[in-house]
Amino acid sequence: MVFGVIHLAVSLGLILAVDKFLKQAFVAAAIKFPSALFGMFCIFSVLIILDSTVPAAATAFVSFFVPAFMFIQRWLPLFYVPSLVVLPLAVKDIPAASGAKIGLILVGGWLATFCVAGYAAIAVRKAVKTELVEAEPMGKPAPFSLKSLGTSARTCLPFLLAASVLGYMVGSGLPPNVKKVFHPIICCALSADLTAFAFGYFSRSGLEPVLGYYLTKASSNPGAGDILMGFLESVILSFSFSMFKQRKLVKRHAAEIFTSVIISTLFSLYSTAFVGRLVQLEPSLTVSILPRCITVALALSIVSLFDGANSSLTAAVVVLTGLVGANFVQATLDKLSFRDPIARGIATASSAHRLGTAALSAKEPEALPFCAIAYALNAVRQSLLAIVG
């Protein structure tokens, strides 16, 4: 037990340390390329080199970081929550008409990207006619078992952090039928918002200042949300282990995977921009929702390249897209008759990133490897397109 805790602390600590070092180095060198993405490529390259020269070393390397990988998998949805908690602040200055347009693009864009990715995978699969082989087993984390008031980030932090964590654990323990319409993230966000409301009421500071303390975006004075989102880029680094573990699967089904991911990525970015212009959505808001189909950390890195983008809106739209996918992905797959696990996995991850992936893989573990591969590749591809473009 003690050894396991130490192993987790060391492995997770190393990932976080690498993330922090790369982030500082990129800032010092004025490099705009996402540092975590560079780190992911480096780790993956090291693993491939070790696997071709000293396979035992590659296996040991991956095994050492398994506890950290399982920790990230278990708590990953929680790292998205701050974006929903501060949603009232993100949308307060957005006109209702613009909000309705964003909602239309979010839901319609999810379904369109979902269909494009799925049908592209099916078309290429029929063309290349490769036989589906068994994937490497993917580990899954075990399920959860169930002082004075002030007006500063320091005093708000323990209350709001505890409310977020407990809300997520309670939400994760709800019956499956309830979670279909009430995702653990929603429970978590409501728990944090209700706590912020109570804190603001009893301290007579109001809700908005407390939400501001929840996510300060200042490393010198972090709030509860900043602590949770501090783990997001470690998620990107962990992609390297998922991709390495499924390297044989990627090689065998490279045509289906890469073609459908490229097509869906291009479609997602350019269709969002086109529809935003078509419905006359403000350019700054259109830019803010461009990376709606990838993980929050990389979405924030992408919009940081554009002037005037609303990063809080970006994060919220990404999470809401994931929630739409998590709630409707399986029913939509069945309705469209996507039977192939490759198509099901790629369509899900390309349109609803990690949250959709978690919802599908909970019931269809055979689709998880393709979800993980598409999830990582889609994020990488969109980041490169935004940087080059």
Tab-separated table of C-alpha atoms in Angstrom:
chain	number	residue	atom	x	y	z
A	1	MET	CA	0.000	0.000	0.000
A	2	VAL	CA	2.723	2.470	1.030
A	3	PHE	CA	4.878	1.458	-1.934
A	4	GLY	CA	1.908	1.941	-4.265
A	5	VAL	CA	1.306	5.477	-2.966
A	6	ILE	CA	4.994	6.328	-3.355
A	7	HIS	CA	5.034	4.834	-6.860
A	8	LEU	CA	1.992	6.935	-7.835
A	9	ALA	CA	3.461	10.095	-6.316
A	10	VAL	CA	6.807	9.667	-8.093
A	11	SER	CA	5.392	8.713	-11.513
A	12	LEU	CA	2.726	11.438	-11.490
A	13	GLY	CA	5.201	13.931	-10.079
A	14	LEU	CA	7.616	13.256	-12.931
A	15	ILE	CA	4.908	13.837	-15.547
A	16	LEU	CA	3.860	17.098	-13.899
A	17	ALA	CA	7.504	18.169	-13.557
A	18	VAL	CA	8.170	17.505	-17.255
A	19	ASP	CA	5.040	19.465	-18.158
A	20	LYS	CA	6.111	22.424	-16.003
A	21	PHE	CA	9.682	22.379	-17.314
A	22	LEU	CA	8.564	22.319	-20.959
A	23	LYS	CA	6.006	25.057	-20.356
A	24	GLN	CA	8.601	27.353	-18.784
A	25	ALA	CA	11.162	26.575	-21.484
A	26	PHE	CA	8.710	27.350	-24.285
A	27	VAL	CA	7.647	30.611	-22.648
A	28	ALA	CA	11.282	31.651	-22.168
A	29	ALA	CA	12.041	30.864	-25.816
A	30	ALA	CA	8.826	32.600	-27.007
A	31	ILE	CA	7.716	29.415	-28.776
A	32	LYS	CA	3.962	29.292	-29.448
A	33	PHE	CA	3.809	25.583	-30.282
A	34	PRO	CA	2.002	23.717	-27.434
A	35	SER	CA	4.725	22.486	-25.073
A	36	ALA	CA	2.737	19.430	-23.961
A	37	LEU	CA	2.308	18.336	-27.576
A	38	PHE	CA	6.067	18.526	-28.076
A	39	GLY	CA	6.534	16.522	-24.885
A	40	MET	CA	4.110	13.875	-26.121
A	41	PHE	CA	6.067	13.476	-29.375
A	42	CYS	CA	9.330	13.203	-27.405
A	43	ILE	CA	8.043	10.517	-25.034
A	44	PHE	CA	6.501	8.552	-27.894
A	45	SER	CA	9.748	8.769	-29.890
A	46	VAL	CA	11.800	7.587	-26.912
A	47	LEU	CA	9.465	4.622	-26.431
A	48	ILE	CA	9.659	3.659	-30.126
A	49	ILE	CA	13.475	3.865	-30.086
A	50	LEU	CA	13.691	1.807	-26.895
A	51	ASP	CA	11.241	-0.746	-28.287
A	52	SER	CA	13.375	-1.239	-31.396
A	53	THR	CA	16.664	-1.438	-29.475
A	54	VAL	CA	15.950	-2.596	-25.919
A	55	PRO	CA	12.325	-3.830	-25.751
A	56	ALA	CA	12.591	-4.715	-22.067
A	57	ALA	CA	13.503	-1.104	-21.261
A	58	ALA	CA	10.456	0.198	-23.168
A	59	THR	CA	8.193	-2.212	-21.266
A	60	ALA	CA	9.710	-1.178	-17.927
A	61	PHE	CA	9.370	2.502	-18.842
A	62	VAL	CA	5.656	2.125	-19.603
A	63	SER	CA	5.046	-0.048	-16.528
A	64	PHE	CA	6.623	2.563	-14.267
A	65	PHE	CA	4.131	5.207	-15.393
A	66	VAL	CA	1.027	2.975	-15.219
A	67	PRO	CA	-0.072	4.355	-11.791
A	68	ALA	CA	0.118	7.931	-13.102
A	69	PHE	CA	-1.769	6.933	-16.262
A	70	MET	CA	-4.519	5.262	-14.207
A	71	PHE	CA	-4.774	8.315	-11.942
A	72	ILE	CA	-5.200	10.601	-14.953
A	73	GLN	CA	-7.838	8.283	-16.459
A	74	ARG	CA	-9.793	8.097	-13.230
A	75	TRP	CA	-9.917	11.811	-12.552
A	76	LEU	CA	-9.812	13.184	-16.104
A	77	PRO	CA	-13.447	14.398	-16.288
A	78	LEU	CA	-12.847	16.391	-13.100
A	79	PHE	CA	-10.131	18.417	-14.837
A	80	TYR	CA	-12.761	19.685	-17.296
A	81	VAL	CA	-15.152	20.906	-14.600
A	82	PRO	CA	-13.712	24.402	-13.925
A	83	SER	CA	-14.814	25.463	-17.415
A	84	LEU	CA	-18.434	24.637	-16.585
A	85	VAL	CA	-18.287	26.099	-13.078
A	86	VAL	CA	-17.282	29.538	-14.384
A	87	LEU	CA	-19.617	29.345	-17.403
A	88	PRO	CA	-21.798	32.183	-16.001
A	89	LEU	CA	-18.759	34.472	-16.160
A	90	ALA	CA	-17.779	33.281	-19.644
A	91	VAL	CA	-21.186	33.991	-21.211
A	92	LYS	CA	-22.363	37.024	-19.245
A	93	ASP	CA	-21.241	39.485	-21.940
A	94	ILE	CA	-22.371	37.339	-24.897
A	95	PRO	CA	-25.694	38.459	-26.447
A	96	ALA	CA	-28.520	35.922	-26.307
A	97	ALA	CA	-28.672	35.741	-30.114
A	98	SER	CA	-24.973	34.898	-30.315
A	99	GLY	CA	-25.414	32.300	-27.574
A	100	ALA	CA	-28.172	30.639	-29.580
A	101	LYS	CA	-25.934	30.549	-32.663
A	102	ILE	CA	-23.124	28.969	-30.656
A	103	GLY	CA	-25.545	26.348	-29.318
A	104	LEU	CA	-26.677	25.548	-32.854
A	105	ILE	CA	-23.096	25.178	-34.072
A	106	LEU	CA	-22.208	23.066	-31.037
A	107	VAL	CA	-24.992	20.497	-31.433
A	108	GLY	CA	-25.153	20.503	-35.228
A	109	GLY	CA	-21.372	20.501	-35.501
A	110	TRP	CA	-21.067	17.525	-33.172
A	111	LEU	CA	-23.512	15.470	-35.229
A	112	ALA	CA	-21.961	16.504	-38.556
A	113	THR	CA	-18.391	15.758	-37.440
A	114	PHE	CA	-19.579	12.480	-35.942
A	115	CYS	CA	-21.110	11.392	-39.261
A	116	VAL	CA	-18.154	12.539	-41.376
A	117	ALA	CA	-15.631	10.670	-39.211
A	118	GLY	CA	-17.721	7.507	-39.025
A	119	TYR	CA	-18.603	7.287	-42.707
A	120	ALA	CA	-15.018	8.092	-43.716
A	121	ALA	CA	-13.737	5.231	-41.546
A	122	ILE	CA	-16.293	2.831	-43.035
A	123	ALA	CA	-15.497	3.884	-46.619
A	124	VAL	CA	-11.747	3.449	-46.205
A	125	ARG	CA	-12.226	0.177	-44.315
A	126	LYS	CA	-14.255	-1.220	-47.220
A	127	ALA	CA	-11.600	-0.048	-49.674
A	128	VAL	CA	-8.562	-1.521	-47.892
A	129	LYS	CA	-10.372	-4.639	-46.568
A	130	THR	CA	-8.095	-5.205	-43.576
A	131	GLU	CA	-9.182	-7.770	-41.017
A	132	LEU	CA	-9.786	-6.512	-37.505
A	133	VAL	CA	-7.271	-7.886	-34.986
A	134	GLU	CA	-7.339	-7.938	-31.207
A	135	ALA	CA	-6.164	-4.738	-29.555
A	136	GLU	CA	-3.775	-4.604	-26.634
A	137	PRO	CA	-5.806	-4.588	-23.386
A	138	MET	CA	-6.281	-1.092	-21.998
A	139	GLY	CA	-6.247	-0.720	-18.230
A	140	LYS	CA	-9.262	0.880	-16.598
A	141	PRO	CA	-9.312	2.555	-13.168
A	142	ALA	CA	-11.485	1.064	-10.436
A	143	PRO	CA	-14.831	2.783	-9.774
A	144	PHE	CA	-15.249	5.159	-6.828
A	145	SER	CA	-16.746	4.000	-3.554
A	146	LEU	CA	-18.696	6.229	-2.043
A	147	LYS	CA	-12.345	28.321	8.809
A	148	SER	CA	-13.745	31.324	8.702
A	149	LEU	CA	-15.404	32.852	5.689
A	150	GLY	CA	-13.604	35.444	3.650
A	151	THR	CA	-13.411	36.873	0.178
A	152	SER	CA	-10.058	35.725	-1.159
A	153	ALA	CA	-8.896	32.897	-3.370
A	154	ARG	CA	-6.986	31.418	-0.434
A	155	THR	CA	-10.070	31.036	1.789
A	156	CYS	CA	-12.378	29.971	-1.061
A	157	LEU	CA	-9.986	27.313	-2.305
A	158	PRO	CA	-10.538	24.442	0.193
A	159	PHE	CA	-14.324	24.783	0.074
A	160	LEU	CA	-14.586	24.889	-3.705
A	161	LEU	CA	-11.946	22.214	-4.293
A	162	ALA	CA	-13.685	19.852	-1.860
A	163	ALA	CA	-17.068	20.593	-3.456
A	164	SER	CA	-15.684	19.805	-6.930
A	165	VAL	CA	-14.048	16.526	-5.923
A	166	LEU	CA	-16.960	15.293	-3.806
A	167	GLY	CA	-19.468	16.317	-6.472
A	168	TYR	CA	-17.579	14.276	-9.059
A	169	MET	CA	-17.375	11.237	-6.775
A	170	VAL	CA	-21.092	11.412	-5.982
A	171	GLY	CA	-21.940	11.852	-9.659
A	172	SER	CA	-19.751	8.874	-10.597
A	173	GLY	CA	-21.650	6.716	-8.108
A	174	LEU	CA	-25.089	7.463	-9.555
A	175	PRO	CA	-27.021	4.627	-11.271
A	176	PRO	CA	-26.161	4.161	-14.984
A	177	ASN	CA	-29.653	5.198	-16.114
A	178	VAL	CA	-29.322	8.463	-14.205
A	179	LYS	CA	-25.859	9.153	-15.604
A	180	LYS	CA	-27.224	8.933	-19.152
A	181	VAL	CA	-28.947	12.293	-18.625
A	182	PHE	CA	-27.026	13.582	-15.600
A	183	HIS	CA	-23.324	13.167	-16.338
A	184	PRO	CA	-20.952	13.168	-13.312
A	185	ILE	CA	-19.441	16.397	-14.634
A	186	ILE	CA	-22.817	18.141	-14.370
A	187	CYS	CA	-23.190	16.943	-10.790
A	188	CYS	CA	-19.670	18.139	-10.068
A	189	ALA	CA	-20.216	21.587	-11.623
A	190	LEU	CA	-23.530	22.059	-9.786
A	191	SER	CA	-21.875	21.090	-6.508
A	192	ALA	CA	-19.126	23.663	-7.014
A	193	ASP	CA	-21.555	26.379	-8.165
A	194	LEU	CA	-23.899	25.804	-5.217
A	195	THR	CA	-20.942	25.967	-2.853
A	196	ALA	CA	-19.753	29.182	-4.529
A	197	PHE	CA	-23.257	30.629	-4.185
A	198	ALA	CA	-23.425	29.696	-0.494
A	199	PHE	CA	-19.929	31.060	0.109
A	200	GLY	CA	-20.780	34.308	-1.660
A	201	TYR	CA	-24.068	34.634	0.228
A	202	PHE	CA	-22.704	34.074	3.734
A	203	SER	CA	-19.575	36.137	3.128
A	204	ARG	CA	-21.721	38.863	1.460
A	205	SER	CA	-19.316	39.013	-1.451
A	206	GLY	CA	-21.705	37.690	-4.130
A	207	LEU	CA	-21.439	34.833	-6.597
A	208	GLU	CA	-19.331	36.450	-9.336
A	209	PRO	CA	-16.321	37.356	-7.146
A	210	VAL	CA	-16.242	33.820	-5.704
A	211	LEU	CA	-16.344	32.291	-9.189
A	212	GLY	CA	-13.507	34.651	-10.095
A	213	TYR	CA	-11.512	33.219	-7.192
A	214	TYR	CA	-12.358	29.684	-8.356
A	215	LEU	CA	-10.471	30.164	-11.623
A	216	THR	CA	-7.995	33.036	-11.287
A	217	LYS	CA	-5.676	32.005	-14.181
A	218	ALA	CA	-2.833	33.429	-12.083
A	219	SER	CA	-0.041	31.055	-11.076
A	220	SER	CA	0.853	33.291	-8.142
A	221	ASN	CA	-2.636	33.008	-6.615
A	222	PRO	CA	-4.353	29.861	-7.949
A	223	GLY	CA	-7.908	28.907	-7.147
A	224	ALA	CA	-9.509	25.470	-6.928
A	225	GLY	CA	-10.180	25.455	-10.678
A	226	ASP	CA	-6.587	26.371	-11.486
A	227	ILE	CA	-5.361	23.386	-9.466
A	228	LEU	CA	-7.674	21.003	-11.318
A	229	MET	CA	-6.871	22.427	-14.755
A	230	GLY	CA	-3.165	22.219	-13.911
A	231	PHE	CA	-3.441	18.497	-14.670
A	232	LEU	CA	-4.861	18.987	-18.166
A	233	GLU	CA	-1.572	19.098	-20.047
A	234	SER	CA	-0.390	15.964	-18.263
A	235	VAL	CA	-3.286	14.308	-20.117
A	236	ILE	CA	-1.617	15.219	-23.413
A	237	LEU	CA	1.686	13.732	-22.251
A	238	SER	CA	-0.157	10.540	-21.336
A	239	PHE	CA	-1.358	10.209	-24.958
A	240	SER	CA	2.135	8.947	-25.796
A	241	PHE	CA	1.631	5.827	-23.665
A	242	SER	CA	-1.793	5.077	-25.220
A	243	MET	CA	-0.422	5.453	-28.736
A	244	PHE	CA	2.652	3.355	-27.980
A	245	LYS	CA	0.601	0.553	-26.448
A	246	GLN	CA	-1.569	0.370	-29.579
A	247	ARG	CA	1.273	0.886	-32.094
A	248	LYS	CA	0.636	-2.466	-33.822
A	249	LEU	CA	-3.049	-1.659	-34.185
A	250	VAL	CA	-2.220	1.777	-35.585
A	251	LYS	CA	0.148	0.245	-38.116
A	252	ARG	CA	-2.354	-2.375	-39.272
A	253	HIS	CA	-5.296	0.026	-39.595
A	254	ALA	CA	-3.320	3.152	-40.477
A	255	ALA	CA	-5.338	3.822	-43.645
A	256	GLU	CA	-8.711	3.887	-41.890
A	257	ILE	CA	-7.478	5.739	-38.823
A	258	PHE	CA	-5.381	8.468	-40.406
A	259	THR	CA	-7.708	9.131	-43.346
A	260	SER	CA	-10.839	9.483	-41.236
A	261	VAL	CA	-9.079	11.567	-38.582
A	262	ILE	CA	-7.637	13.959	-41.192
A	263	ILE	CA	-11.002	14.329	-42.925
A	264	SER	CA	-12.929	14.868	-39.690
A	265	THR	CA	-10.349	17.355	-38.396
A	266	LEU	CA	-10.456	19.456	-41.540
A	267	PHE	CA	-14.239	19.283	-41.595
A	268	SER	CA	-14.587	20.271	-37.925
A	269	LEU	CA	-12.351	23.342	-38.164
A	270	TYR	CA	-13.451	24.688	-41.531
A	271	SER	CA	-17.153	23.906	-41.184
A	272	THR	CA	-17.223	25.709	-37.835
A	273	ALA	CA	-15.569	28.753	-39.388
A	274	PHE	CA	-17.917	28.623	-42.404
A	275	VAL	CA	-21.119	28.249	-40.382
A	276	GLY	CA	-19.966	30.953	-37.963
A	277	ARG	CA	-19.598	33.360	-40.869
A	278	LEU	CA	-22.865	32.129	-42.453
A	279	VAL	CA	-24.918	32.896	-39.329
A	280	GLN	CA	-22.960	36.142	-38.806
A	281	LEU	CA	-21.501	35.140	-35.461
A	282	GLU	CA	-18.936	37.640	-34.159
A	283	PRO	CA	-15.426	36.730	-35.448
A	284	SER	CA	-13.985	36.640	-31.915
A	285	LEU	CA	-16.665	34.140	-30.838
A	286	THR	CA	-16.213	32.034	-33.977
A	287	VAL	CA	-12.483	31.787	-33.305
A	288	SER	CA	-13.202	30.878	-29.687
A	289	ILE	CA	-15.289	27.827	-30.647
A	290	LEU	CA	-13.134	26.543	-33.534
A	291	PRO	CA	-11.394	23.758	-31.542
A	292	ARG	CA	-14.679	22.454	-30.062
A	293	CYS	CA	-13.886	18.779	-30.739
A	294	ILE	CA	-10.532	18.368	-28.964
A	295	THR	CA	-9.355	18.220	-25.384
A	296	VAL	CA	-9.467	21.446	-23.339
A	297	ALA	CA	-5.708	21.838	-22.876
A	298	LEU	CA	-4.954	21.830	-26.601
A	299	ALA	CA	-8.073	23.849	-27.419
A	300	LEU	CA	-6.798	26.576	-25.097
A	301	SER	CA	-3.371	26.394	-26.725
A	302	ILE	CA	-4.952	26.839	-30.151
A	303	VAL	CA	-7.108	29.869	-29.279
A	304	SER	CA	-4.149	31.522	-27.532
A	305	LEU	CA	-2.707	31.974	-31.031
A	306	PHE	CA	-5.596	34.297	-31.976
A	307	ASP	CA	-6.212	37.819	-30.715
A	308	GLY	CA	-9.557	38.497	-29.065
A	309	ALA	CA	-10.475	34.870	-28.394
A	310	ASN	CA	-12.496	34.100	-25.260
A	311	SER	CA	-10.593	31.219	-23.648
A	312	SER	CA	-13.277	30.677	-20.990
A	313	LEU	CA	-15.886	30.240	-23.732
A	314	THR	CA	-13.552	27.873	-25.592
A	315	ALA	CA	-13.170	25.626	-22.563
A	316	ALA	CA	-16.902	25.662	-21.847
A	317	VAL	CA	-17.848	24.810	-25.456
A	318	VAL	CA	-15.353	21.924	-25.513
A	319	VAL	CA	-16.843	20.476	-22.327
A	320	LEU	CA	-20.428	20.969	-23.513
A	321	THR	CA	-19.577	19.245	-26.819
A	322	GLY	CA	-18.198	16.324	-24.840
A	323	LEU	CA	-21.335	16.179	-22.703
A	324	VAL	CA	-23.573	16.102	-25.789
A	325	GLY	CA	-21.487	13.245	-27.163
A	326	ALA	CA	-21.394	11.368	-23.853
A	327	ASN	CA	-25.185	11.434	-23.581
A	328	PHE	CA	-26.109	10.625	-27.177
A	329	VAL	CA	-23.148	8.853	-28.769
A	330	GLN	CA	-24.273	5.243	-28.362
A	331	ALA	CA	-27.864	5.855	-29.477
A	332	THR	CA	-26.617	7.810	-32.507
A	333	LEU	CA	-24.139	5.077	-33.456
A	334	ASP	CA	-26.911	2.489	-33.365
A	335	LYS	CA	-29.319	4.738	-35.278
A	336	LEU	CA	-26.759	5.245	-38.065
A	337	SER	CA	-25.938	1.507	-38.090
A	338	PHE	CA	-22.233	1.961	-37.314
A	339	ARG	CA	-21.378	-1.631	-36.342
A	340	ASP	CA	-17.639	-1.643	-36.939
A	341	PRO	CA	-15.700	-0.889	-33.705
A	342	ILE	CA	-13.176	1.126	-35.730
A	343	ALA	CA	-15.894	3.430	-37.085
A	344	ARG	CA	-17.611	3.619	-33.699
A	345	GLY	CA	-14.408	4.533	-31.895
A	346	ILE	CA	-13.148	7.064	-34.433
A	347	ALA	CA	-16.537	8.778	-34.866
A	348	THR	CA	-16.917	9.114	-31.107
A	349	ALA	CA	-13.459	10.453	-30.289
A	350	SER	CA	-13.307	12.766	-33.309
A	351	SER	CA	-16.585	14.461	-32.398
A	352	ALA	CA	-16.733	14.323	-28.588
A	353	HIS	CA	-13.111	13.818	-27.424
A	354	ARG	CA	-12.520	12.275	-23.961
A	355	LEU	CA	-16.041	12.499	-22.523
A	356	GLY	CA	-17.601	10.716	-25.484
A	357	THR	CA	-14.791	8.177	-25.375
A	358	ALA	CA	-15.430	7.440	-21.703
A	359	ALA	CA	-19.160	6.979	-22.291
A	360	LEU	CA	-18.672	4.574	-25.208
A	361	SER	CA	-15.767	2.564	-23.813
A	362	ALA	CA	-17.622	1.892	-20.565
A	363	LYS	CA	-19.980	-0.375	-22.526
A	364	GLU	CA	-17.845	-1.213	-25.564
A	365	PRO	CA	-14.246	-1.863	-24.480
A	366	GLU	CA	-13.413	-3.164	-27.980
A	367	ALA	CA	-13.828	0.402	-29.305
A	368	LEU	CA	-11.577	1.972	-26.659
A	369	PRO	CA	-8.239	1.564	-28.504
A	370	PHE	CA	-9.612	3.289	-31.594
A	371	CYS	CA	-11.130	6.006	-29.414
A	372	ALA	CA	-7.765	6.570	-27.725
A	373	ILE	CA	-5.872	6.678	-31.032
A	374	ALA	CA	-8.371	9.015	-32.731
A	375	TYR	CA	-8.596	11.184	-29.594
A	376	ALA	CA	-4.835	11.762	-29.616
A	377	LEU	CA	-4.403	12.109	-33.379
A	378	ASN	CA	-7.357	14.466	-33.745
A	379	ALA	CA	-5.911	16.761	-31.082
A	380	VAL	CA	-2.464	16.689	-32.689
A	381	ARG	CA	-3.817	17.316	-36.185
A	382	GLN	CA	-6.012	20.264	-35.169
A	383	SER	CA	-3.124	21.849	-33.243
A	384	LEU	CA	-0.779	21.566	-36.217
A	385	LEU	CA	-3.402	22.976	-38.589
A	386	ALA	CA	-3.997	25.970	-36.325
A	387	ILE	CA	-0.261	26.648	-35.940
A	388	VAL	CA	0.560	26.288	-39.637
A	389	GLY	CA	-2.558	28.178	-40.695
